[in-house]
Coordinates of C-alpha atoms in Angstrom, one line a residue:
M1 CA 85.4 12.5 96.8
S2 CA 87.0 14.6 94.1
M3 CA 85.8 15.1 90.7
N4 CA 87.4 13.8 87.5
T5 CA 89.1 16.1 85.0
P6 CA 85.9 15.8 82.4
N7 CA 83.8 16.7 85.3
K8 CA 86.1 19.7 86.2
L9 CA 86.0 21.0 82.6
T10 CA 81.9 20.7 82.6
V11 CA 82.1 22.9 86.0
A12 CA 84.3 25.3 84.0
R13 CA 82.0 25.7 81.5
M14 CA 79.3 26.5 83.7
I15 CA 81.5 29.4 85.5
A16 CA 82.2 30.5 82.2
T17 CA 78.7 31.1 80.9
P18 CA 77.7 34.2 83.3
I19 CA 81.0 35.9 82.5
F20 CA 80.4 35.5 78.8
M21 CA 76.7 36.8 78.9
A22 CA 77.9 39.7 80.9
V23 CA 80.6 40.7 78.3
M24 CA 78.1 40.2 75.6
L25 CA 75.3 42.4 77.3
I26 CA 77.6 45.2 78.7
E27 CA 77.4 47.7 75.9
A28 CA 80.5 50.1 77.5
I29 CA 82.8 47.0 77.2
P30 CA 85.0 47.7 74.2
Y31 CA 85.3 44.8 71.5
R32 CA 82.8 42.9 73.3
Y33 CA 81.5 40.6 70.5
I34 CA 85.1 39.6 69.8
I35 CA 85.6 38.8 73.7
S36 CA 82.1 36.9 73.7
L37 CA 83.3 34.8 70.6
I38 CA 86.6 33.8 72.4
L39 CA 84.8 33.0 75.7
F40 CA 81.9 30.9 74.0
A41 CA 84.5 29.1 71.7
A42 CA 86.8 28.0 74.6
A43 CA 83.9 27.1 76.5
S44 CA 82.4 25.1 73.5
L45 CA 85.9 23.5 73.1
T46 CA 85.5 22.1 76.8
D47 CA 82.2 20.2 75.4
M48 CA 84.2 18.5 73.1
I49 CA 87.3 17.7 75.3
D50 CA 85.3 16.4 78.3
G51 CA 83.1 13.9 76.6
K52 CA 85.8 12.3 74.7
M53 CA 88.1 12.3 77.5
A54 CA 85.4 10.6 79.9
R55 CA 84.9 7.8 77.0
K56 CA 88.8 7.5 76.3
Y57 CA 89.6 6.9 80.0
N58 CA 86.5 5.4 81.2
L59 CA 85.8 8.3 83.4
V60 CA 81.9 8.5 82.5
T61 CA 79.9 8.9 85.6
D62 CA 76.3 9.6 86.2
F63 CA 77.2 13.0 87.6
G64 CA 79.0 14.0 84.3
K65 CA 75.9 12.7 82.3
F66 CA 74.1 15.0 84.2
L67 CA 76.1 17.7 84.3
D68 CA 77.0 18.0 80.8
P69 CA 73.9 18.5 79.1
L70 CA 72.9 21.1 81.7
A71 CA 76.2 23.2 81.1
D72 CA 75.2 22.9 77.6
K73 CA 72.1 24.2 78.2
M74 CA 73.1 27.2 80.2
L75 CA 75.9 28.2 77.7
T76 CA 73.7 28.0 74.8
T77 CA 70.6 29.5 76.2
S78 CA 72.5 32.6 77.6
A79 CA 73.9 33.5 74.0
Y80 CA 70.3 33.0 72.9
L81 CA 69.0 35.4 75.2
G82 CA 71.9 37.7 74.6
F83 CA 70.8 37.9 71.2
I84 CA 67.2 38.8 72.1
F85 CA 68.8 41.8 73.5
V86 CA 71.0 42.4 70.4
Y87 CA 67.8 42.2 68.1
R88 CA 65.3 43.9 70.4
G89 CA 63.2 46.8 68.5
T90 CA 64.0 45.1 64.9
A91 CA 62.1 42.8 62.5
Y92 CA 64.0 39.8 63.6
A93 CA 62.9 40.4 67.3
W94 CA 59.9 37.8 67.1
H95 CA 62.2 35.3 65.4
M96 CA 64.2 35.3 68.5
V97 CA 61.5 35.3 70.9
A98 CA 59.9 32.4 69.2
I99 CA 63.4 30.6 69.0
V100 CA 64.3 31.1 72.7
F101 CA 60.9 29.9 73.6
I102 CA 61.0 26.5 71.6
V103 CA 64.4 25.9 73.1
L104 CA 63.6 26.7 76.7
F105 CA 60.4 24.6 76.2
R106 CA 62.3 21.7 75.1
E107 CA 65.1 21.9 77.9
F108 CA 62.7 22.3 80.6
M109 CA 60.8 18.9 79.2
V110 CA 64.0 17.2 78.6
S111 CA 65.2 18.3 82.2
S112 CA 61.9 17.1 83.8
L113 CA 62.0 13.9 82.0
R114 CA 65.7 13.2 83.4
L115 CA 64.2 13.8 87.0
V116 CA 61.2 11.5 86.7
T117 CA 63.3 8.7 85.0
V118 CA 65.9 8.8 87.7
S119 CA 63.2 9.2 90.4
S120 CA 61.1 6.3 89.1
G121 CA 63.8 3.7 88.1
G122 CA 67.1 5.2 88.6
K123 CA 67.9 5.3 84.8
V124 CA 70.0 8.4 83.6
V125 CA 68.8 9.7 80.2
A126 CA 71.9 10.4 78.2
A127 CA 72.3 12.7 75.4
N128 CA 71.4 10.9 72.1
M129 CA 72.6 11.6 68.5
W130 CA 69.8 14.1 68.0
G131 CA 70.5 15.8 71.1
K132 CA 74.1 16.0 70.2
A133 CA 73.3 17.3 66.8
K134 CA 70.7 20.3 68.3
T135 CA 73.5 21.1 70.6
V136 CA 76.4 21.2 67.6
S137 CA 73.8 23.2 65.5
Q138 CA 73.4 25.7 68.4
M139 CA 77.0 26.3 69.1
L140 CA 77.9 26.6 65.4
G141 CA 75.0 28.9 64.8
I142 CA 76.1 31.0 68.0
V143 CA 79.9 31.2 66.9
V144 CA 78.6 32.3 63.3
A145 CA 76.3 35.0 65.0
L146 CA 79.0 36.1 67.2
F147 CA 81.5 36.3 64.7
G148 CA 79.3 38.3 62.4
Y149 CA 78.5 41.0 65.2
T150 CA 82.4 40.9 65.8
L151 CA 82.6 42.6 62.1
I152 CA 79.6 44.4 62.3
G153 CA 79.5 45.9 66.0
D154 CA 83.3 45.9 66.9
F155 CA 84.8 46.7 63.1
G156 CA 81.8 48.7 61.9
L157 CA 81.1 46.7 59.0
E158 CA 77.5 47.7 58.8
A159 CA 77.3 46.8 55.0
I160 CA 77.3 43.2 55.8
K161 CA 74.6 43.3 58.7
G162 CA 71.6 42.4 56.3
V163 CA 73.3 39.2 55.0
F164 CA 74.5 38.1 58.5
D165 CA 71.2 39.0 60.1
V166 CA 69.3 36.3 57.6
L167 CA 72.1 33.8 58.3
I168 CA 71.9 34.1 61.8
V169 CA 67.9 33.5 62.0
A170 CA 68.0 31.0 59.6
L171 CA 71.0 29.0 61.5
F172 CA 68.9 29.7 64.9
W173 CA 65.8 28.4 63.6
L174 CA 67.7 25.1 62.2
S175 CA 68.5 24.5 65.6
A176 CA 64.8 25.3 67.0
V177 CA 64.1 22.4 64.7
L178 CA 66.4 20.1 65.9
C179 CA 65.4 20.9 69.3
V180 CA 61.8 19.6 68.4
I181 CA 63.1 16.5 66.9
S182 CA 65.6 15.7 69.7
G183 CA 62.6 16.4 72.2
M184 CA 60.3 14.2 70.7
I185 CA 62.8 11.3 70.6
Y186 CA 63.3 11.8 74.4
L187 CA 59.7 12.0 74.9
A188 CA 59.5 8.6 73.1
A189 CA 62.2 7.2 74.9
C190 CA 60.8 8.0 78.3
K191 CA 57.2 7.0 77.4
D192 CA 57.0 4.0 80.0
Y193 CA 57.8 6.4 82.9
I194 CA 55.1 9.1 82.0
D195 CA 52.2 6.6 81.5
P196 CA 49.2 8.5 83.1
S197 CA 47.5 5.2 83.7
K198 CA 50.3 4.3 86.3

């Protein structure tokens, strides 16, 4: 059975992720930040398009419900890991490590909950409003960060680095807070499946 178009877009986002991360990390690539920004923005657009298309044309599938948030996690986490590399050896390094720890902890927890609920009762836990807000905040923060480093790294505007670094870290912390909130909501929604007395 062939995949529908929304699921194909989701798979394309997953394929684009390692390419994006490689471009971002390989310092020898000229204008790597602007190329990374274009790749990330294009991949993020597929997240908007596939969901709207699936709902509009009644193409929502359990496979898509599982794959779409996984593709989001791959894309945003790869960008966060990239910025750990960017901020290595700076005063912001510990911020990035702490943020990535929170993000990964939340994502592993939610992924585990999805597996438990499916195996226990056949329930697929779809993304809720807070989960979507978390994803949007992550993508927005990463776009701003990549845009800032396009100006700083690719075009040499070092004078704006201090301002952008504060803005980037603040946006990433906002996303981390939303990670915690959305993760707690997922946990509450799945409490019947993780009751230790059962």
